[in-house]
XYZ file of C-alpha atoms in Angstrom:
721
model
C -16.774 9.882 17.783
C -13.831 9.944 15.346
C -13.742 13.771 15.386
C -13.559 13.717 19.225
C -10.802 11.142 19.143
C -8.864 13.191 16.667
C -9.372 16.379 18.812
C -8.098 14.602 21.897
C -5.160 13.152 19.981
C -4.221 16.628 18.622
C -4.288 18.022 22.236
C -1.945 15.161 23.248
C 0.361 15.862 20.298
C 0.627 19.542 21.189
C 0.923 19.272 24.961
C 2.838 16.031 25.448
C 5.034 15.622 22.339
C 7.673 17.517 20.420
C 5.658 20.704 20.692
C 5.320 20.472 24.493
C 7.949 23.206 25.368
C 5.691 25.783 23.697
C 2.746 24.831 25.933
C 4.393 24.563 29.349
C 2.493 27.451 30.900
C -1.229 27.579 31.759
C -2.479 29.996 29.099
C -0.715 28.376 26.133
C -1.947 25.009 27.352
C -5.447 26.340 27.567
C -5.059 27.787 24.060
C -3.920 24.426 22.777
C -6.857 22.622 24.414
C -9.399 25.156 23.035
C -7.859 24.952 19.608
C -8.103 21.153 19.662
C -11.772 21.403 20.524
C -12.291 23.834 17.636
C -10.326 21.459 15.412
C -12.669 18.636 16.415
C -15.743 20.763 15.464
C -14.224 21.587 12.113
C -13.552 17.925 11.479
C -17.040 16.951 12.513
C -18.742 19.640 10.399
C -16.692 19.549 7.375
C -13.315 17.708 7.360
C -14.511 14.176 7.931
C -17.566 14.361 5.655
C -15.242 15.661 2.945
C -12.871 12.861 3.550
C -15.577 10.243 3.404
C -16.862 11.646 0.082
C -13.345 11.546 -1.388
C -12.932 7.927 -0.290
C -16.326 6.808 -1.555
C -15.394 7.897 -5.082
C -12.776 5.138 -5.071
C -13.274 1.337 -5.265
C -12.966 -0.808 -2.126
C -9.481 -2.003 -3.149
C -8.353 1.581 -3.698
C -9.715 2.655 -0.315
C -7.883 -0.201 1.352
C -4.724 0.726 -0.457
C -4.964 4.372 0.570
C -5.613 3.554 4.232
C -2.895 0.994 4.324
C -0.360 3.282 2.593
C -0.963 6.230 4.903
C -0.886 4.027 8.026
C 2.400 2.519 6.981
C 3.812 5.946 6.035
C 2.751 7.417 9.365
C 4.520 4.687 11.279
C 7.651 5.086 9.172
C 7.587 8.910 9.796
C 7.273 8.283 13.503
C 10.487 6.309 13.360
C 12.174 8.958 11.211
C 11.019 11.755 13.552
C 11.442 10.261 17.041
C 8.788 11.583 19.325
C 10.023 12.843 22.741
C 7.181 12.301 25.161
C 6.938 14.922 27.850
C 7.470 12.997 31.054
C 7.052 14.318 34.611
C 10.110 16.270 35.707
C 12.412 14.384 38.041
C 15.579 15.426 40.039
C 18.672 14.906 37.925
C 22.257 15.325 39.000
C 25.342 15.415 36.833
C 28.944 15.803 37.940
C 31.772 16.659 35.593
C 35.399 16.223 36.580
C 38.294 17.857 34.749
C 40.893 15.280 35.658
C 44.012 17.208 34.655
C 45.080 14.184 32.568
C 45.559 14.269 28.848
C 46.234 12.314 25.671
C 50.008 12.052 24.943
C 49.429 13.925 21.679
C 47.569 16.843 23.435
C 49.291 20.157 24.280
C 47.123 20.710 27.342
C 44.353 19.465 29.585
C 41.695 22.082 28.889
C 38.033 21.159 29.356
C 35.377 23.360 27.680
C 31.823 22.782 28.594
C 29.589 24.441 26.047
C 26.192 23.650 27.522
C 23.537 21.095 28.220
C 20.494 20.360 26.022
C 17.282 18.587 26.866
C 15.712 15.834 24.768
C 14.198 18.453 22.401
C 17.563 20.055 21.658
C 16.789 23.144 23.797
C 19.680 24.679 25.667
C 19.022 24.445 29.384
C 19.536 27.400 31.666
C 23.221 27.802 32.795
C 21.939 28.690 36.256
C 21.903 25.013 37.117
C 25.700 24.770 37.135
C 27.673 24.884 40.369
C 31.477 24.916 40.065
C 33.750 23.295 42.705
C 37.349 24.221 42.066
C 38.914 26.459 39.463
C 36.364 26.913 36.651
C 36.124 30.046 34.525
C 32.868 31.230 32.981
C 33.211 32.470 29.396
C 30.658 34.280 27.230
C 27.999 33.762 29.863
C 27.203 30.062 29.210
C 30.519 28.375 28.606
C 32.711 26.844 31.354
C 36.485 26.400 31.071
C 38.886 24.437 33.321
C 42.614 24.612 32.574
C 44.262 25.462 35.885
C 44.370 23.812 39.262
C 42.941 20.511 38.070
C 41.176 18.242 39.082
C 38.084 20.485 39.328
C 34.438 19.518 39.594
C 31.386 21.024 37.942
C 27.913 20.105 39.187
C 24.481 20.441 37.475
C 21.324 19.798 39.401
C 17.734 20.451 38.321
C 14.449 18.850 37.616
C 14.315 17.555 34.052
C 12.680 15.064 31.787
C 14.348 12.266 29.819
C 17.802 12.297 28.220
C 20.215 15.161 28.178
C 22.925 16.074 25.731
C 26.208 17.374 27.108
C 28.137 19.615 24.603
C 31.926 19.704 24.883
C 34.671 21.209 22.800
C 37.460 19.117 21.376
C 40.702 20.574 20.118
C 44.482 19.970 20.332
C 44.751 21.426 23.870
C 42.002 19.296 25.293
C 42.314 16.997 28.199
C 40.335 14.106 29.754
C 36.973 14.565 31.488
C 34.834 12.235 33.581
C 31.118 12.611 34.050
C 29.023 10.863 36.757
C 25.252 10.156 36.577
C 23.407 8.011 39.166
C 26.702 6.618 40.514
C 28.030 5.602 37.041
C 31.195 7.318 35.757
C 32.332 7.553 32.159
C 35.609 8.850 30.920
C 36.176 10.851 27.730
C 39.336 11.868 25.930
C 38.546 15.257 24.358
C 41.806 15.572 22.353
C 41.315 16.399 18.648
C 44.245 16.910 16.176
C 45.105 20.479 15.031
C 42.641 21.726 12.499
C 39.889 19.332 13.519
C 38.282 21.386 16.323
C 34.683 20.391 16.785
C 31.802 20.099 19.169
C 31.300 16.743 20.786
C 27.784 15.780 21.937
C 27.530 13.208 24.700
C 24.063 11.734 25.156
C 23.294 11.126 28.829
C 20.249 8.777 28.996
C 17.800 8.703 31.874
C 17.162 4.917 32.203
C 14.745 5.190 35.108
C 11.831 7.315 33.694
C 11.438 5.352 30.472
C 10.616 1.936 31.938
C 8.160 2.701 34.783
C 4.624 1.337 34.257
C 3.009 4.763 34.138
C 5.713 6.050 31.786
C 5.264 3.111 29.414
C 1.454 3.719 29.320
C 1.932 7.365 28.638
C 4.440 6.709 25.933
C 2.086 4.300 24.202
C -0.843 6.719 24.351
C 1.157 9.665 22.985
C 2.645 7.618 20.230
C -0.763 6.309 19.248
C -2.079 9.920 19.213
C 0.774 11.006 16.912
C 0.123 8.052 14.560
C -3.586 8.820 14.377
C -3.193 12.526 13.723
C -0.309 12.006 11.274
C -2.202 9.342 9.305
C -5.276 11.526 9.087
C -3.312 14.551 7.865
C -1.534 12.469 5.316
C -4.742 10.959 4.059
C -6.422 14.347 3.715
C -3.413 15.958 2.051
C -2.934 13.013 -0.306
C -6.576 12.909 -1.397
C -6.584 16.666 -1.890
C -3.382 16.860 -3.831
C -4.123 13.927 -6.079
C -7.783 14.942 -6.663
C -7.332 18.526 -7.639
C -8.703 19.513 -11.061
C -5.843 20.709 -13.263
C -6.322 23.753 -15.433
C -4.191 24.933 -18.324
C -2.069 27.922 -17.390
C -0.691 30.561 -19.692
C 2.457 29.300 -21.475
C 5.807 30.530 -20.116
C 8.593 31.152 -22.504
C 11.366 28.627 -21.760
C 13.945 31.065 -22.904
C 12.645 33.784 -20.584
C 12.451 31.349 -17.634
C 16.015 30.119 -18.360
C 17.371 33.645 -18.385
C 15.582 35.096 -15.359
C 15.248 32.211 -12.955
C 19.038 31.937 -12.106
C 19.413 35.571 -11.270
C 18.472 35.285 -7.522
C 20.672 32.301 -6.876
C 23.668 33.911 -8.618
C 23.197 37.150 -6.727
C 22.940 35.549 -3.295
C 25.873 33.167 -3.976
C 27.871 36.170 -5.221
C 27.186 38.160 -2.035
C 28.319 35.128 0.010
C 31.556 34.903 -1.984
C 32.319 38.591 -1.369
C 31.566 38.151 2.302
C 33.780 35.131 2.819
C 36.300 35.840 0.105
C 38.137 33.819 -1.247
C 35.717 31.103 -0.178
C 35.036 28.432 2.368
C 37.636 25.656 2.799
C 37.627 22.655 5.098
C 40.756 20.573 5.864
C 39.821 18.413 2.841
C 39.619 21.554 0.722
C 42.956 22.987 1.693
C 44.642 19.616 1.226
C 43.180 19.299 -2.275
C 44.069 22.903 -3.126
C 47.701 22.126 -2.223
C 47.677 18.924 -4.275
C 46.414 20.894 -7.286
C 49.144 23.512 -6.861
C 52.003 20.960 -6.531
C 50.760 18.430 -9.094
C 51.276 15.624 -6.564
C 47.854 14.143 -6.213
C 46.224 12.120 -3.490
C 43.604 9.591 -4.630
C 41.600 10.337 -1.495
C 40.352 13.233 -3.581
C 39.086 12.249 -6.971
C 41.835 12.907 -9.403
C 39.611 14.495 -12.033
C 38.398 17.082 -9.541
C 41.872 17.945 -8.446
C 43.000 18.330 -12.015
C 39.973 20.491 -12.784
C 41.028 22.776 -9.894
C 44.618 22.784 -11.240
C 43.363 23.984 -14.655
C 41.411 26.776 -12.999
C 44.510 27.734 -11.049
C 46.140 28.560 -14.394
C 43.528 31.306 -14.784
C 43.723 32.621 -11.225
C 45.587 31.149 -8.281
C 42.790 31.754 -5.786
C 40.031 29.502 -4.415
C 37.662 32.245 -5.521
C 38.002 31.000 -9.125
C 36.554 27.659 -8.023
C 33.724 29.403 -6.318
C 33.024 31.492 -9.355
C 32.926 28.413 -11.571
C 30.507 26.672 -9.122
C 28.290 29.821 -8.980
C 28.211 29.829 -12.784
C 27.332 26.139 -12.818
C 24.556 26.590 -10.327
C 23.096 29.400 -12.308
C 23.194 27.477 -15.591
C 21.490 24.443 -13.991
C 18.751 26.542 -12.336
C 18.082 28.234 -15.694
C 18.101 25.029 -17.648
C 15.912 23.281 -15.146
C 13.353 26.114 -14.956
C 13.342 26.252 -18.748
C 12.600 22.530 -18.811
C 9.724 23.135 -16.307
C 8.356 25.905 -18.492
C 8.599 23.683 -21.636
C 6.635 21.074 -19.728
C 3.820 23.559 -19.037
C 4.530 24.468 -15.392
C 2.985 27.816 -14.475
C 4.858 31.054 -14.024
C 4.133 31.162 -10.219
C 5.634 27.774 -9.626
C 8.789 28.667 -11.656
C 9.165 31.919 -9.665
C 8.712 29.856 -6.415
C 11.365 27.387 -7.591
C 13.805 30.198 -8.407
C 13.291 31.820 -5.010
C 13.728 28.590 -3.112
C 17.010 27.920 -4.829
C 18.178 31.452 -3.756
C 17.038 31.391 -0.156
C 18.075 27.821 0.699
C 21.196 28.330 2.859
C 22.628 25.010 1.583
C 22.991 26.412 -1.955
C 24.846 29.679 -1.264
C 27.237 28.052 1.170
C 27.950 25.041 -1.023
C 28.513 27.224 -4.010
C 31.453 29.006 -2.421
C 32.980 25.910 -0.797
C 35.786 23.941 -2.482
C 34.350 20.405 -2.306
C 34.177 17.636 -4.882
C 30.580 17.078 -3.869
C 29.478 20.314 -5.471
C 30.310 19.562 -9.161
C 29.172 15.886 -8.590
C 25.846 17.199 -7.263
C 25.463 19.518 -10.292
C 25.981 16.482 -12.597
C 23.261 14.496 -10.776
C 20.808 17.393 -11.105
C 21.669 17.742 -14.832
C 21.039 14.013 -15.343
C 17.753 14.259 -13.481
C 16.646 17.123 -15.690
C 17.350 15.022 -18.774
C 15.293 12.205 -17.342
C 12.493 14.690 -16.512
C 12.487 15.958 -20.101
C 12.414 12.421 -21.488
C 9.475 11.566 -19.160
C 7.356 14.685 -20.037
C 8.234 15.588 -23.592
C 6.976 13.185 -26.254
C 8.738 15.214 -28.945
C 12.212 14.868 -27.425
C 14.390 12.865 -29.788
C 17.328 10.892 -28.483
C 19.761 12.074 -31.168
C 23.483 12.137 -30.954
C 23.460 15.366 -28.875
C 21.258 13.719 -26.193
C 23.489 10.652 -26.069
C 26.676 12.741 -25.907
C 25.257 14.784 -23.083
C 24.202 11.764 -21.065
C 27.473 9.962 -21.586
C 29.542 12.985 -20.680
C 27.506 13.883 -17.635
C 27.536 10.259 -16.435
C 31.333 10.058 -16.841
C 31.804 13.415 -15.035
C 29.606 12.278 -12.155
C 31.732 9.118 -11.712
C 34.961 11.119 -12.082
C 33.988 13.777 -9.521
C 33.174 11.295 -6.783
C 34.426 7.750 -6.067
C 30.842 6.748 -5.269
C 29.247 8.364 -8.362
C 28.267 5.068 -10.030
C 24.905 4.479 -8.282
C 23.505 7.786 -9.431
C 24.611 7.158 -12.973
C 23.208 3.658 -12.981
C 19.923 5.167 -11.681
C 19.922 7.568 -14.614
C 20.375 4.947 -17.240
C 17.922 2.634 -15.588
C 15.336 5.454 -15.657
C 15.984 6.084 -19.318
C 15.628 2.371 -20.055
C 12.330 2.192 -18.196
C 10.964 5.271 -20.023
C 11.688 3.924 -23.472
C 12.029 0.190 -23.133
C 12.338 -0.309 -26.927
C 15.684 1.485 -26.658
C 17.156 -0.554 -23.819
C 20.091 -1.749 -25.922
C 21.036 1.803 -26.756
C 20.747 2.766 -23.128
C 22.896 -0.140 -22.107
C 25.576 0.752 -24.681
C 25.483 4.376 -23.454
C 26.136 3.214 -19.883
C 29.097 1.062 -21.016
C 30.385 4.077 -22.983
C 30.148 6.286 -19.848
C 32.104 3.698 -17.800
C 34.732 3.339 -20.559
C 35.114 7.137 -20.771
C 35.504 7.286 -16.973
C 38.069 4.494 -16.910
C 40.008 5.949 -19.863
C 40.155 9.392 -18.314
C 41.343 8.060 -14.970
C 44.032 5.952 -16.690
C 45.230 8.959 -18.721
C 45.419 11.234 -15.663
C 47.146 8.575 -13.566
C 49.898 8.329 -16.170
C 50.197 12.167 -16.230
C 50.440 12.946 -12.540
C 52.052 11.458 -9.447
C 49.364 9.886 -7.372
C 49.390 8.790 -3.717
C 47.038 5.730 -3.585
C 44.016 5.860 -1.381
C 43.791 2.828 1.001
C 40.320 1.427 0.286
C 40.301 -0.071 3.783
C 39.607 3.443 5.077
C 35.954 2.868 4.255
C 35.852 -0.118 6.621
C 37.242 1.612 9.738
C 33.738 2.380 11.080
C 32.596 -1.199 10.727
C 35.732 -2.596 12.332
C 35.385 -0.022 15.105
C 31.818 -1.205 15.733
C 33.112 -4.725 16.361
C 35.901 -3.422 18.637
C 33.480 -1.329 20.680
C 30.926 -4.194 20.856
C 33.495 -6.653 22.140
C 33.215 -9.172 19.273
C 35.569 -12.102 20.147
C 38.939 -11.788 18.450
C 41.574 -14.314 17.598
C 45.098 -13.440 18.729
C 46.293 -12.521 15.205
C 43.140 -10.439 14.656
C 43.578 -8.597 17.960
C 47.276 -7.913 16.975
C 46.226 -6.484 13.580
C 43.588 -4.223 15.103
C 45.938 -3.127 17.883
C 48.480 -2.171 15.250
C 45.979 -0.006 13.524
C 44.772 1.703 16.746
C 45.207 0.845 20.415
C 42.249 -1.115 21.766
C 42.342 0.356 25.264
C 39.817 3.087 24.418
C 37.759 0.726 22.086
C 39.158 2.635 19.052
C 37.535 5.880 20.272
C 34.597 4.591 18.332
C 31.591 6.861 17.459
C 28.883 5.142 15.445
C 27.969 8.228 13.427
C 31.493 9.155 12.260
C 34.855 7.507 11.689
C 36.649 10.899 12.184
C 37.094 10.278 15.852
C 38.941 7.011 15.276
C 41.084 8.043 12.293
C 42.062 11.522 13.470
C 42.403 11.118 17.213
C 46.194 11.008 16.921
C 46.494 7.287 17.729
C 45.515 5.834 14.387
C 48.386 4.405 12.327
C 47.780 5.275 8.674
C 50.965 3.414 7.620
C 49.578 0.247 9.231
C 46.374 0.704 7.360
C 48.185 0.835 4.070
C 50.251 -2.312 4.995
C 47.176 -4.315 5.976
C 44.761 -2.823 3.447
C 44.056 -6.080 1.708
C 43.462 -7.969 4.918
C 40.784 -5.652 6.318
C 37.833 -6.796 4.190
C 38.328 -10.560 4.941
C 38.754 -9.611 8.665
C 35.478 -7.662 8.586
C 33.675 -10.595 6.901
C 34.967 -12.986 9.619
C 33.934 -10.780 12.432
C 30.526 -10.133 10.956
C 29.861 -13.788 10.494
C 30.545 -14.283 14.194
C 28.181 -11.423 15.119
C 26.359 -9.285 12.565
C 24.733 -7.098 15.258
C 27.537 -4.445 15.522
C 27.521 -3.922 11.754
C 23.748 -3.545 11.603
C 23.756 -1.130 14.492
C 26.597 0.809 12.939
C 24.763 1.227 9.591
C 21.555 2.210 11.320
C 23.382 4.865 13.303
C 25.696 6.210 10.631
C 22.927 6.423 8.092
C 20.534 8.215 10.457
C 21.448 11.529 8.986
C 19.898 10.368 5.722
C 16.541 9.125 7.129
C 16.083 10.717 10.614
C 14.044 13.930 10.538
C 14.577 14.960 14.170
C 18.080 15.955 15.004
C 17.761 16.078 18.883
C 21.424 15.803 20.076
C 22.829 14.280 16.859
C 25.844 15.882 15.293
C 25.517 17.248 11.759
C 28.325 18.731 9.717
C 27.327 21.697 7.638
C 29.502 24.267 5.882
C 33.088 24.830 7.128
C 32.721 27.517 9.765
C 34.974 27.507 12.836
C 34.293 29.306 16.091
C 37.354 29.939 18.143
C 37.132 29.862 22.009
C 37.402 33.697 21.894
C 34.288 33.919 19.684
C 36.040 34.709 16.405
C 34.753 32.898 13.353
C 36.591 31.615 10.327
C 35.746 29.855 7.016
C 39.212 28.470 6.184
C 40.847 25.598 8.091
C 42.501 26.861 11.378
C 46.213 26.678 11.083
C 46.277 27.150 7.297
C 49.226 29.539 6.622
C 48.899 30.575 3.015
C 45.161 31.082 2.632
C 43.506 33.886 4.504
C 39.992 35.192 4.619
C 39.950 38.745 3.376
C 36.285 39.673 3.264
C 35.245 42.152 0.583
C 31.955 42.740 2.538
C 33.105 42.683 6.153
C 29.881 44.223 7.349
C 27.956 41.188 6.114
C 30.445 38.473 7.009
C 29.703 38.141 10.731
C 25.913 38.369 10.393
C 25.842 35.731 7.625
C 28.045 33.393 9.477
C 26.157 33.844 12.771
C 22.873 33.371 10.991
C 24.194 30.199 9.330
C 25.298 28.841 12.685
C 21.948 29.646 14.134
C 20.208 27.603 11.391
C 22.445 24.699 12.266
C 20.902 24.390 15.729
C 18.484 21.406 16.109
C 15.316 23.577 16.059
C 16.054 24.804 12.561
C 18.615 22.245 11.219
C 15.935 19.579 10.623
C 14.156 22.035 8.237
C 17.122 23.617 6.483
C 20.063 21.217 6.671
C 19.175 17.688 7.446
C 18.887 15.686 4.195
C 15.964 13.582 5.333
C 13.318 16.270 4.788
C 14.113 16.958 1.119
C 14.464 13.252 0.408
C 11.030 12.532 1.862
C 9.474 15.508 0.130
C 10.937 14.315 -3.141
C 9.439 10.876 -2.711
C 6.040 12.068 -1.571
C 5.781 14.758 -4.230
C 6.770 12.210 -6.884
C 4.116 9.809 -5.630
C 1.462 12.574 -5.741
C 2.382 13.495 -9.261
C 2.357 9.867 -10.414
C -1.094 9.227 -8.873
C -2.519 12.376 -10.482
C -1.162 11.375 -13.828
C -2.067 7.754 -13.442
C 1.377 6.816 -14.684
C 4.668 5.985 -12.988
C 6.813 7.679 -15.647
C 7.655 10.621 -13.378
C 9.064 8.180 -10.750
C 11.957 7.743 -13.140
C 13.124 11.293 -12.300
C 13.838 10.362 -8.659
C 15.778 7.176 -9.446
C 19.200 8.780 -9.576
C 18.755 10.378 -6.212
C 17.163 7.215 -4.663
C 20.009 4.934 -5.808
C 22.590 7.412 -4.697
C 21.060 7.603 -1.270
C 20.655 3.843 -0.922
C 24.362 3.300 -1.713
C 25.453 6.134 0.556
C 23.522 4.733 3.516
C 25.690 1.605 3.520
C 29.065 3.417 3.564
C 28.510 6.983 4.720
C 31.562 7.912 6.864
C 30.244 10.916 8.773
C 27.058 13.022 9.055
C 28.032 15.626 6.368
C 25.307 17.508 4.589
C 27.462 17.744 1.435
C 27.131 13.971 0.768
C 23.412 14.475 0.111
C 23.614 17.775 -1.747
C 22.322 16.108 -4.911
C 19.067 15.354 -3.164
C 18.651 18.978 -2.056
C 19.069 20.123 -5.633
C 16.749 17.587 -7.164
C 14.064 18.269 -4.522
C 14.242 22.015 -4.973
C 13.886 21.708 -8.673
C 10.876 19.308 -8.935
C 8.983 19.190 -5.581
C 7.217 22.624 -6.082
C 6.032 21.648 -9.594
C 4.832 18.188 -8.600
C 2.978 19.434 -5.443
C 1.421 22.347 -7.332
C -0.183 19.843 -9.666
C 0.610 19.033 -13.308
C -1.361 16.965 -15.763
C 0.327 14.538 -18.169
C -1.474 14.858 -21.484
C 0.583 12.292 -23.423
C 2.145 9.010 -22.466
C 4.873 8.415 -25.125
C 5.594 4.736 -25.359
C 8.430 5.237 -27.818
C 10.517 7.967 -29.241
C 8.426 10.430 -31.380
C 9.065 10.471 -35.121
C 10.929 13.374 -36.607
C 8.733 16.352 -37.357
C 8.763 18.015 -40.708
C 9.681 21.671 -40.834
C 6.076 22.567 -41.595
C 4.566 20.492 -38.799
C 2.882 22.508 -36.093
C 4.544 22.737 -32.650
C 3.027 20.132 -30.278
C 1.513 21.247 -27.018
C 3.640 20.699 -23.882
C 3.126 17.324 -22.249
C 2.429 18.796 -18.786
C -0.050 21.421 -17.810
C -0.052 23.175 -14.442
C -2.908 23.067 -12.012
C -2.220 26.594 -10.786
């Protein structure tokens, strides 16, 4: 009976859920149904009996724990990966109106319509568009209105659920109106020079979701997803944690450390030659100019800007920063793989780790981009490797070299990013949990790292001219949430908020990013500086009146960290700009002194186009969204801990977990770079943990010093493959 239920649930998952577009036609649907029946037979004959035998080996309390854990995890993953149920297609009409009006800051009234996506993120056919007035069709799928406005553009077709309208915003954009089911919304598309971007407008279909038959279908499909997902998680968890480990041939740490970085360095080097002198966003070019002039802006961590200034003494080109980052990436990959080899991880897993670092698009692009997040992420990975070595090597002594390394790396992490403290605290907390007898030394080392950080900042602030960063900038998104939600305002509060940004457009608020409010040309930065100290008390007062807007804002802004499915959500990857004429650039548009002069022009366009292709929703969830590596890190860590019957390895994930938790509260925009540390830590440890390693020693305290004649102890971890 259970096998039949799982077979039917699998068929529902394939034909009515996220995979439904692949099974729209008759023969794929028949293939899915026959495959589901075969899957049911396999489960009945082998899968479920195997599962029952595995569960029977455990006590009743352990079985309950397993079933409860996988059920909870399945429900959480359903929230993290929203399921788009395939509803019956219904007529849908959308009307766009290029009004001819514009923002006072705009240089034109252009309206660029890039396309329309369905609920799965698939681009709908452009044949559904019908222009009325002067609209030009560009590059086959793009519509432009810039003359003889107003002009109407209609789209009519049968569709299911919500749609996502994609528009282009730039400094020549005007105002557009769209009408659905008699309701009209107005959008100002102006974006200041150098901040051109795509704007995604979600157009919900409120009718189909709340009909009785639709609610029943939704419930059945979600239940099918939960059952299939929980079963797969249970089977995978029992198999991974129950595998018998075998000792593999030892791998030379020195050899692993020398060979493992080569693929990553080569790939990143090719990228640098293709996009020479590197990839620079508006933040990057601003910081590059600060480093050249010596007049610093505290919006960029001072230590990072000074580091760039020191590199400029060697070569006044952004390529020198990229070369330093490529060298740092190579060194960390080598050191991390050498640590894996020292722990007993097999040759195949180390090779896989090396290859994954090289082929992950996030690594090559980040290595050639001038961002403070890159050296910060390297520091977090280095700290995680130190924790891993402490967790797996009972012979590792915490001598002065170890303490010096931890303190310096911790200080650098806090100096490279303003929010570096949580990851550093996670590191020292992990070390304290691993060797509780040394908690006083760990606490003193944390204090030393903080003192070094404060002293370095003080020294640099006395050396250079610094423009202070208004801390109230981090509160703009929360205040915008209250403005957009209509939280009651006292007259003096309304006056203050009006001074910061006019309230007539609700602060141009977007829950996932504060960029639209701060850089829409109407935000008064001088007023922000004047009222900087008053913003936090104002936010507290508004939140005490109504906490709903803040909670909704945090849930939305942090979704890039926990939401697997992208759908129509915006995600900011590497700095690549596409001009309306199709040309692509990797340096901020409008930058006059820095120019891209590719040394491999034949590869530049294919690499950039391939990268943009991976940023589409159907691939971005796998290659760019930070949620997947974060969940894989947690799941692989749990598997390793259960296999070893110890939670020591969980300490390795603590820096990344605390960094993510702190970032979730204050993340300003959906930028991949903020979670680059999680990508690095996951790439380093997930393959080894999932492959299966066995902890042979559980050091409760630091090992005593070995005499020169003492034999070399066996590695603490042995691979299962």
